[in-house]
Amino acid sequence: MKIGFAKLFKVSGTTMAEILLRLSLFNGNYFNTGSEMRTWQTSPTNFSRTIICIETFVEDGRWNFTIADELLGSNTFYITILRDPVYQFESMFNFFDLREFYKVSSFDGFIEKLENGTLREDRFLNIAGRNQLSFMLGLQPESFSNETAIEEFSSYISSKFHLVMISEYFDESVILLKNLLGSPIGHMLYVPKLTRTKDSKQNLTKKQKLLVEKWLHADMRIYNNFKKNFEKLLTKQIRQEVKILQKMNIRLRDFCRVRTIIVHEKSPLLRFGTYKLEQWRSYGSNLLCDLYIGDHQGKFYFVRQAVKNAGEVQRIFIID
């Protein structure tokens, strides 16, 4: 089994990537990550050919199915996750600290420029800007106002992705992913990554939100299409499994004594925090907690030992 994950900006993608990379470890698979999809072409032999292995394809650049197909081949599950475009953009605005780029002192100033029609339309280093979700999935900027192109693009990616998750339904997304891959629920536990302090989040008025929605028209159309389809998948059984997952996540965080480290700085970027372990129980339990909470990218040499303790998850966090 192979997974192609289109990892977008500020959509809970880092948390989802942690889950996927951990699943690779559980299946004994080495994994690669790269900032550009084409960099993967230099070492295609690193992909395991064992059918039971999960291969993760984490991509922080623009997604391209043609290249992904060439690299991953057939029998690949393609997945991604989307978020309400207004709040995705606001989070991205703060994460990259785009005040200087847009020549404003705050997000309120950005909205004022948007309302006055004086907002620049180019992209920040060609990585962040208007209709970020659509752009990273492959829609060209010249098509942002083309209704036909947007609908055709939405239909195309719908036919290619096996699962498009929704950040506002993150736990439901995790359960749907679990069912798609046939993974034990104990392997799907997580701690959110790159959270923010409350004072860094923008409280938008209804008028402001509608204004940004109009500006992000392409993203809104695509997001609403996938959100509508996603909600149809939320059966009673899925909701029951979500409750089990949430209870197990609470037990995991209590067991590992998780706390949040967030530096209160003027820079919006530094207000994004990560979770740390407050106290280690024992060497074995330390590895187990690090497996679920630590940053596994580039740390395979360390967390490899934690996989040996993964069976403890069902015993420690099992829900009766």
Coordinates of C-alpha atoms in Angstrom, one line a residue:
M1 CA 0.0 0.0 0.0
K2 CA 1.3 3.5 -0.9
I3 CA 0.0 6.9 0.2
G4 CA 0.5 10.1 -1.7
F5 CA -0.2 13.0 0.8
A6 CA -0.7 16.5 -0.6
K7 CA 0.3 18.5 2.4
L8 CA -1.0 22.1 2.2
F9 CA -0.2 25.1 4.5
K10 CA -2.1 25.7 7.7
V11 CA -4.8 23.0 7.4
S12 CA -3.7 20.7 10.3
G13 CA -1.4 19.1 7.7
T14 CA 1.6 18.8 10.1
T15 CA -0.5 16.8 12.6
M16 CA -1.8 14.6 9.8
A17 CA 1.7 14.1 8.4
E18 CA 2.8 12.9 11.9
I19 CA 0.1 10.3 11.8
L20 CA 1.1 9.1 8.4
L21 CA 4.8 9.0 9.1
R22 CA 4.1 7.0 12.3
L23 CA 2.1 4.6 10.3
S24 CA 5.1 4.1 8.1
L25 CA 7.1 3.2 11.1
F26 CA 4.5 0.8 12.4
N27 CA 4.8 -1.0 9.0
G28 CA 8.6 -1.1 9.1
N29 CA 9.0 1.4 6.2
Y30 CA 11.6 4.0 5.9
F31 CA 10.3 7.3 4.6
N32 CA 11.5 10.4 2.8
T33 CA 10.2 14.0 2.9
G34 CA 11.1 16.8 0.6
S35 CA 10.2 20.4 -0.1
E36 CA 9.8 19.8 -3.8
M37 CA 8.2 16.9 -5.4
R38 CA 10.8 16.5 -8.0
T39 CA 13.6 15.9 -5.4
W40 CA 12.0 12.5 -4.9
Q41 CA 13.0 11.5 -8.3
T42 CA 16.6 11.3 -7.3
S43 CA 16.1 8.4 -5.0
P44 CA 13.0 6.3 -6.1
T45 CA 14.7 3.1 -4.9
N46 CA 14.1 4.2 -1.3
F47 CA 10.4 3.3 -1.7
S48 CA 9.6 -0.1 -0.3
R49 CA 8.1 -2.6 -2.6
T50 CA 6.5 -4.6 0.2
I51 CA 2.8 -4.5 -0.3
I52 CA 2.0 -4.3 3.5
C53 CA 4.1 -1.1 3.8
I54 CA 2.7 2.3 3.9
E55 CA 4.6 4.9 1.9
T56 CA 4.0 8.5 2.8
F57 CA 4.5 11.3 0.2
V58 CA 4.6 14.6 2.1
E59 CA 4.8 17.6 -0.2
D60 CA 5.1 21.2 0.8
G61 CA 5.3 22.5 -2.7
R62 CA 2.6 22.5 -5.4
W63 CA 1.0 19.2 -6.0
N64 CA 1.3 17.5 -9.4
F65 CA -0.5 14.2 -10.0
T66 CA 1.6 13.5 -13.1
I67 CA 4.8 13.6 -11.2
A68 CA 3.3 11.8 -8.2
D69 CA 2.1 8.9 -10.5
E70 CA 5.5 8.6 -12.0
L71 CA 7.2 8.4 -8.6
L72 CA 4.7 6.3 -6.7
G73 CA 3.2 4.2 -9.5
S74 CA -0.1 2.3 -9.4
N75 CA -2.0 1.2 -6.3
T76 CA -1.4 4.5 -4.5
F77 CA -3.9 6.1 -2.2
Y78 CA -4.0 9.9 -2.7
I79 CA -5.2 12.0 0.2
T80 CA -5.2 15.6 1.3
I81 CA -6.9 17.8 3.9
L82 CA -8.6 21.2 3.5
R83 CA -9.7 23.9 5.8
D84 CA -12.1 26.8 5.7
P85 CA -10.2 29.1 3.3
V86 CA -10.8 32.3 5.3
Y87 CA -9.3 30.9 8.5
Q88 CA -6.6 29.1 6.6
F89 CA -5.5 32.3 5.0
E90 CA -5.7 34.2 8.3
S91 CA -3.5 31.5 9.9
M92 CA -1.1 31.6 7.0
F93 CA -1.0 35.4 7.2
N94 CA 0.2 35.2 10.8
F95 CA 2.5 32.1 10.3
F96 CA 4.5 33.8 7.5
D97 CA 4.0 37.2 9.1
L98 CA 2.8 38.8 5.8
R99 CA 2.3 42.3 7.2
E100 CA 5.4 43.7 5.5
F101 CA 4.5 41.9 2.2
Y102 CA 1.1 43.5 2.1
K103 CA 2.3 46.7 3.6
V104 CA -0.1 46.6 6.6
S105 CA 0.3 46.6 10.3
S106 CA -2.3 43.9 11.1
F107 CA -4.8 41.6 9.5
D108 CA -7.4 44.3 10.0
G109 CA -5.2 46.5 7.8
F110 CA -5.1 43.7 5.2
I111 CA -8.9 43.6 5.2
E112 CA -9.1 47.4 4.8
K113 CA -6.8 47.2 1.7
L114 CA -8.9 44.3 0.4
E115 CA -12.1 46.4 0.8
N116 CA -10.5 49.4 -0.9
G117 CA -9.2 47.4 -3.8
T118 CA -5.6 48.4 -3.2
L119 CA -4.3 44.9 -2.3
R120 CA -1.4 43.5 -4.3
E121 CA -2.2 40.2 -6.1
D122 CA 1.2 38.7 -6.5
R123 CA 2.4 35.9 -4.2
F124 CA 4.8 36.0 -1.3
L125 CA 7.9 34.2 -2.6
N126 CA 5.5 32.3 -4.8
I127 CA 4.5 30.2 -1.9
A128 CA 1.7 32.0 -0.1
G129 CA -1.1 34.2 -1.4
R130 CA -4.6 34.3 -2.7
N131 CA -6.6 31.0 -3.1
Q132 CA -3.7 29.1 -1.4
L133 CA -5.5 25.8 -1.3
S134 CA -6.4 25.8 -5.0
F135 CA -3.0 27.1 -6.0
M136 CA -1.1 24.4 -4.1
L137 CA -3.3 21.7 -5.6
G138 CA -2.5 22.9 -9.1
L139 CA -5.0 25.5 -10.2
Q140 CA -3.4 28.3 -12.2
P141 CA -3.9 31.9 -10.9
E142 CA -5.3 33.0 -14.3
S143 CA -8.2 30.6 -13.6
F144 CA -9.1 32.0 -10.2
S145 CA -12.1 33.9 -11.6
N146 CA -13.1 31.3 -14.3
E147 CA -16.1 29.4 -13.0
T148 CA -15.8 26.7 -15.6
A149 CA -12.1 26.2 -14.9
I150 CA -12.8 26.0 -11.2
E151 CA -15.5 23.4 -11.5
E152 CA -13.5 21.3 -14.0
F153 CA -10.5 21.5 -11.6
S154 CA -12.7 20.5 -8.6
S155 CA -14.0 17.5 -10.5
Y156 CA -10.5 16.5 -11.6
I157 CA -9.0 16.4 -8.2
S158 CA -12.1 14.7 -6.8
S159 CA -11.5 11.9 -9.3
K160 CA -7.9 11.6 -8.2
F161 CA -8.0 11.8 -4.4
H162 CA -9.3 8.8 -2.6
L163 CA -10.0 10.8 0.5
V164 CA -10.2 14.6 1.0
M165 CA -10.3 15.3 4.7
I166 CA -11.6 18.5 6.4
S167 CA -9.7 20.2 9.2
E168 CA -12.9 21.3 11.0
Y169 CA -13.7 17.6 11.2
F170 CA -10.2 16.5 12.1
D171 CA -11.2 13.5 14.3
E172 CA -13.7 12.3 11.8
S173 CA -11.0 12.6 9.1
V174 CA -8.7 10.5 11.2
I175 CA -11.3 7.8 11.5
L176 CA -12.1 7.8 7.8
L177 CA -8.4 7.5 7.1
K178 CA -8.2 4.6 9.6
N179 CA -10.9 2.8 7.8
L180 CA -9.4 3.5 4.4
L181 CA -6.1 2.0 5.4
G182 CA -7.4 -0.7 7.7
S183 CA -5.2 0.5 10.6
P184 CA -5.8 -0.1 14.3
I185 CA -7.3 2.9 16.1
G186 CA -4.4 2.8 18.6
H187 CA -2.1 3.8 15.8
M188 CA -4.1 6.9 14.9
L189 CA -3.7 8.8 18.2
Y190 CA -2.2 12.2 18.0
V191 CA -1.3 15.5 19.7
P192 CA -2.0 18.7 17.6
K193 CA 1.0 20.4 16.2
L194 CA 1.7 24.1 15.7
T195 CA -1.1 25.5 17.7
R196 CA -1.5 29.2 18.4
T197 CA -2.1 31.4 21.4
K198 CA -5.6 32.9 21.6
D199 CA -4.3 36.5 21.2
S200 CA -2.8 35.6 17.8
K201 CA -6.1 34.5 16.3
Q202 CA -8.3 37.0 14.5
N203 CA -11.9 37.5 15.5
L204 CA -13.6 38.3 12.2
T205 CA -16.9 40.1 11.9
K206 CA -19.5 38.6 9.5
K207 CA -18.8 41.4 7.1
Q208 CA -15.1 40.8 7.1
K209 CA -15.5 37.1 6.6
L210 CA -17.8 37.6 3.6
L211 CA -15.3 40.0 2.1
V212 CA -12.4 37.5 2.4
E213 CA -14.6 34.7 1.2
K214 CA -15.3 36.7 -2.0
W215 CA -11.6 37.3 -2.5
L216 CA -10.9 33.6 -2.0
H217 CA -13.7 32.6 -4.4
A218 CA -11.9 29.6 -6.0
D219 CA -10.9 28.2 -2.7
M220 CA -14.4 28.6 -1.3
R221 CA -16.0 26.8 -4.2
I222 CA -13.6 23.8 -4.0
Y223 CA -13.7 23.7 -0.2
N224 CA -17.5 23.8 0.0
N225 CA -17.8 21.0 -2.7
F226 CA -15.5 18.7 -0.7
K227 CA -17.0 19.6 2.7
K228 CA -20.5 18.7 1.4
N229 CA -19.2 15.4 0.1
F230 CA -17.3 14.7 3.3
E231 CA -20.3 15.3 5.6
K232 CA -22.2 12.6 3.7
L233 CA -19.7 10.1 4.9
L234 CA -20.3 10.8 8.6
T235 CA -22.4 7.9 9.6
K236 CA -23.5 7.0 13.1
Q237 CA -20.7 4.4 13.2
I238 CA -18.1 7.0 12.3
R239 CA -19.3 9.3 15.1
Q240 CA -19.1 6.4 17.6
E241 CA -15.5 5.7 16.6
V242 CA -14.7 9.4 16.9
K243 CA -15.8 9.3 20.6
I244 CA -13.5 6.3 21.2
L245 CA -10.6 8.1 19.5
Q246 CA -11.1 11.2 21.5
K247 CA -11.2 9.3 24.8
M248 CA -8.0 7.4 23.8
N249 CA -6.3 10.7 22.9
I250 CA -7.1 12.1 26.4
R251 CA -5.6 9.0 28.0
L252 CA -2.5 9.3 25.9
R253 CA -2.0 13.0 26.9
D254 CA -2.6 12.3 30.5
F255 CA -0.3 9.3 30.5
C256 CA 2.5 11.2 28.8
R257 CA 1.8 14.4 30.9
V258 CA 1.7 16.6 27.8
R259 CA 2.1 20.3 28.0
T260 CA 2.3 23.1 25.5
I261 CA 5.4 25.3 24.9
I262 CA 4.5 28.6 23.2
V263 CA 6.9 31.6 23.3
H264 CA 5.0 34.9 23.6
E265 CA 6.7 37.1 21.1
K266 CA 5.7 40.1 19.1
S267 CA 6.4 38.1 15.9
P268 CA 3.2 36.2 15.0
L269 CA 5.3 33.3 13.7
L270 CA 6.7 32.6 17.2
R271 CA 3.2 32.4 18.7
F272 CA 2.8 29.0 17.1
G273 CA 3.6 26.3 19.7
T274 CA 4.4 22.6 19.9
Y275 CA 3.7 20.0 22.5
K276 CA 6.4 18.6 24.8
L277 CA 6.6 15.9 27.4
E278 CA 6.5 17.2 31.0
Q279 CA 7.8 14.0 32.6
W280 CA 9.1 10.7 31.3
R281 CA 7.6 7.6 32.9
S282 CA 10.4 5.1 32.0
Y283 CA 12.7 4.4 29.1
G284 CA 10.1 2.2 27.4
S285 CA 7.2 4.6 28.1
N286 CA 9.4 7.5 27.1
L287 CA 9.9 6.0 23.7
L288 CA 6.2 5.2 23.4
C289 CA 5.2 8.8 24.2
D290 CA 7.8 10.2 21.9
L291 CA 6.5 8.1 19.1
Y292 CA 3.1 9.8 19.4
I293 CA 4.2 13.3 20.3
G294 CA 7.7 13.8 19.0
D295 CA 8.7 15.0 15.6
H296 CA 9.5 11.9 13.7
Q297 CA 10.8 13.5 10.5
G298 CA 14.6 12.9 10.5
K299 CA 14.5 11.0 13.8
F300 CA 13.9 7.5 12.5
Y301 CA 17.1 6.3 14.2
F302 CA 15.5 7.1 17.6
V303 CA 11.8 6.4 17.3
R304 CA 12.5 3.1 15.5
Q305 CA 12.9 1.6 19.0
A306 CA 9.6 3.0 20.0
V307 CA 7.8 0.9 17.5
K308 CA 8.7 -2.1 19.5
N309 CA 6.6 -0.7 22.3
A310 CA 3.7 0.2 20.1
G311 CA 1.7 -2.8 21.2
E312 CA 1.4 -1.2 24.6
V313 CA -1.0 1.3 23.1
Q314 CA -3.8 -1.2 23.0
R315 CA -3.2 -2.1 26.6
I316 CA -2.6 1.4 28.1
F317 CA -5.2 3.3 26.2
I318 CA -7.8 0.7 25.3
I319 CA -11.4 1.8 25.7
D320 CA -13.8 -0.7 27.3

